Amino acid sequence: MKQSVVAGALAGWWLAAASPLWAADRVELTTRVSGVVDEVLVKPGQRVKKGAVLLRLDRTVLQARFDEAAAEHARAQADEADAKRELERAEELYSRTVSSTTELDAATLRHVRAQAAVSVAQARRTIAQKNLSDAELKAPFAGVVSAVPGAPGTVVAADCQPKPLVVLDSGHP
């Protein structure tokens, strides 16, 4: 067996390996969002395909945040439609010289603000949807599960350098 040796200085330490190093030989995985582990779907030694769901967080809070964002988006859309009708009415009255420029400007400003609120609400809804989908930890590549430090009930604090929940090896010899 031909042995290749890779050596380099890493923070004052020399690293030697009996086989070539791969970019993703071993990856410690965690979720991008905070929550509580609801279920672990893999065991150490199990082979997984790329994209396989490894574990799921409890989705209750994330689903509620998505529902809240969706409701806010619907409300913002209704407000924008109302502001648009007011603007159209103000433009009609202004064209007939029944209302002033000030009233037209105020209606225009309300409509612009309502459009901005729709954009903000849409962005919040998109973020909430992404967070909800990130409650599932998926394998970034095919490999072998080498450890599962996370278990149901494990609290994940994504903002505080979370501990790994699943360790995945590439399976390269």
XYZ file of C-alpha atoms in Angstrom:
173
model
C 0.000 0.000 0.000
C 1.458 3.297 -1.074
C 1.381 5.792 1.709
C 1.281 9.489 1.011
C 2.231 11.882 3.767
C 0.812 15.337 4.000
C 2.623 17.615 6.366
C 2.152 21.272 7.154
C 2.394 23.751 9.937
C -0.914 24.543 11.540
C -0.683 26.866 14.518
C 2.718 25.450 15.382
C 1.649 21.798 15.034
C 2.650 19.415 12.270
C -0.056 17.292 10.735
C 0.709 13.927 9.133
C -1.878 11.751 7.418
C -1.592 8.270 5.931
C -4.016 9.147 3.125
C -4.845 12.277 1.189
C -6.911 14.840 3.041
C -10.300 15.651 1.563
C -11.931 19.036 2.001
C -14.929 17.500 3.762
C -13.537 14.350 5.417
C -15.341 15.048 8.690
C -17.973 17.684 9.274
C -19.609 18.600 12.547
C -23.170 19.599 11.716
C -25.697 21.709 13.561
C -28.797 23.642 12.592
C -28.784 27.263 11.458
C -31.742 28.044 13.724
C -32.257 27.753 17.456
C -34.670 25.261 18.944
C -35.030 21.928 20.695
C -34.187 18.631 18.983
C -37.449 16.775 18.416
C -36.205 13.627 16.693
C -32.921 12.103 15.534
C -33.292 10.007 12.405
C -29.773 8.505 12.156
C -27.419 6.337 14.215
C -23.618 6.125 14.310
C -22.314 3.916 11.515
C -25.299 4.582 9.269
C -24.633 5.495 5.617
C -26.624 8.488 4.377
C -27.165 10.062 0.982
C -26.686 13.745 0.257
C -29.816 15.612 1.336
C -30.999 12.932 3.772
C -32.721 14.359 6.868
C -30.526 13.630 9.888
C -32.589 15.263 12.615
C -35.485 17.664 13.161
C -36.023 20.453 15.618
C -39.419 21.039 17.228
C -41.176 23.276 14.686
C -43.881 24.735 16.959
C -42.287 28.147 17.519
C -40.889 28.387 13.988
C -44.309 27.528 12.500
C -45.957 30.157 14.708
C -43.433 32.766 13.539
C -44.132 31.831 9.922
C -47.905 32.034 10.491
C -47.454 35.429 12.144
C -45.322 36.682 9.236
C -47.842 35.365 6.696
C -50.682 37.150 8.496
C -48.661 40.368 8.625
C -47.990 40.037 4.893
C -51.715 39.583 4.179
C -52.549 42.623 6.313
C -49.897 44.711 4.565
C -51.281 43.683 1.172
C -54.809 44.701 2.229
C -53.494 48.049 3.525
C -51.637 48.594 0.238
C -54.775 47.859 -1.808
C -56.725 50.328 0.348
C -54.015 52.986 -0.034
C -54.004 52.423 -3.801
C -57.774 53.004 -3.967
C -57.369 56.185 -1.904
C -54.610 57.378 -4.236
C -56.723 56.701 -7.313
C -59.615 58.624 -5.748
C -57.295 61.493 -4.796
C -55.920 61.600 -8.362
C -59.476 61.701 -9.743
C -60.494 64.532 -7.412
C -57.281 66.427 -8.152
C -57.817 66.113 -11.914
C -61.296 67.629 -11.471
C -59.746 70.400 -9.302
C -61.888 69.312 -6.354
C -58.940 68.547 -4.046
C -55.571 70.148 -3.386
C -52.027 69.092 -4.180
C -51.519 68.515 -0.464
C -54.268 65.862 -0.376
C -52.834 64.186 -3.474
C -49.341 64.216 -1.970
C -50.655 62.721 1.289
C -52.417 59.905 -0.594
C -49.277 59.247 -2.645
C -47.177 59.066 0.518
C -49.632 56.653 2.188
C -49.493 54.407 -0.880
C -45.682 54.430 -1.009
C -45.517 53.605 2.707
C -48.028 50.771 2.223
C -45.948 49.361 -0.646
C -42.847 49.473 1.576
C -44.745 47.681 4.347
C -45.671 44.917 1.879
C -41.989 44.527 0.944
C -40.935 44.325 4.599
C -43.692 41.831 5.400
C -42.721 39.690 2.391
C -39.086 39.679 3.529
C -40.097 38.636 7.065
C -42.291 35.886 5.644
C -39.410 34.629 3.478
C -37.049 34.583 6.487
C -39.631 32.756 8.608
C -40.127 30.178 5.815
C -36.349 29.656 5.544
C -36.054 29.234 9.326
C -38.873 26.700 9.263
C -37.158 24.673 6.534
C -33.826 24.906 8.396
C -35.413 23.057 11.334
C -34.405 19.920 9.440
C -30.693 19.125 9.459
C -29.772 17.526 6.135
C -26.604 15.781 5.037
C -24.501 18.135 2.878
C -22.889 15.125 1.168
C -23.168 11.341 1.139
C -21.243 9.769 3.969
C -21.222 7.795 7.172
C -22.564 9.107 10.464
C -19.678 8.820 12.915
C -21.352 10.338 15.986
C -24.688 11.751 17.118
C -24.035 14.045 20.095
C -27.532 15.562 19.754
C -30.534 13.755 21.204
C -34.214 14.587 21.574
C -34.500 17.439 24.053
C -31.098 18.925 23.224
C -31.361 22.713 23.161
C -29.691 24.388 20.181
C -28.693 28.037 20.548
C -27.644 28.881 16.997
C -26.315 32.330 17.918
C -23.866 30.985 20.521
C -21.504 28.667 18.617
C -23.716 25.607 19.005
C -22.269 22.186 19.714
C -22.405 19.680 16.857
C -25.553 17.572 16.666
C -24.331 15.081 14.056
C -20.801 14.293 12.883
C -20.605 13.080 9.297
C -17.549 11.444 7.678
C -17.113 11.464 3.925
C -16.475 7.746 3.849
C -13.300 8.193 1.767
C -10.696 5.500 2.536
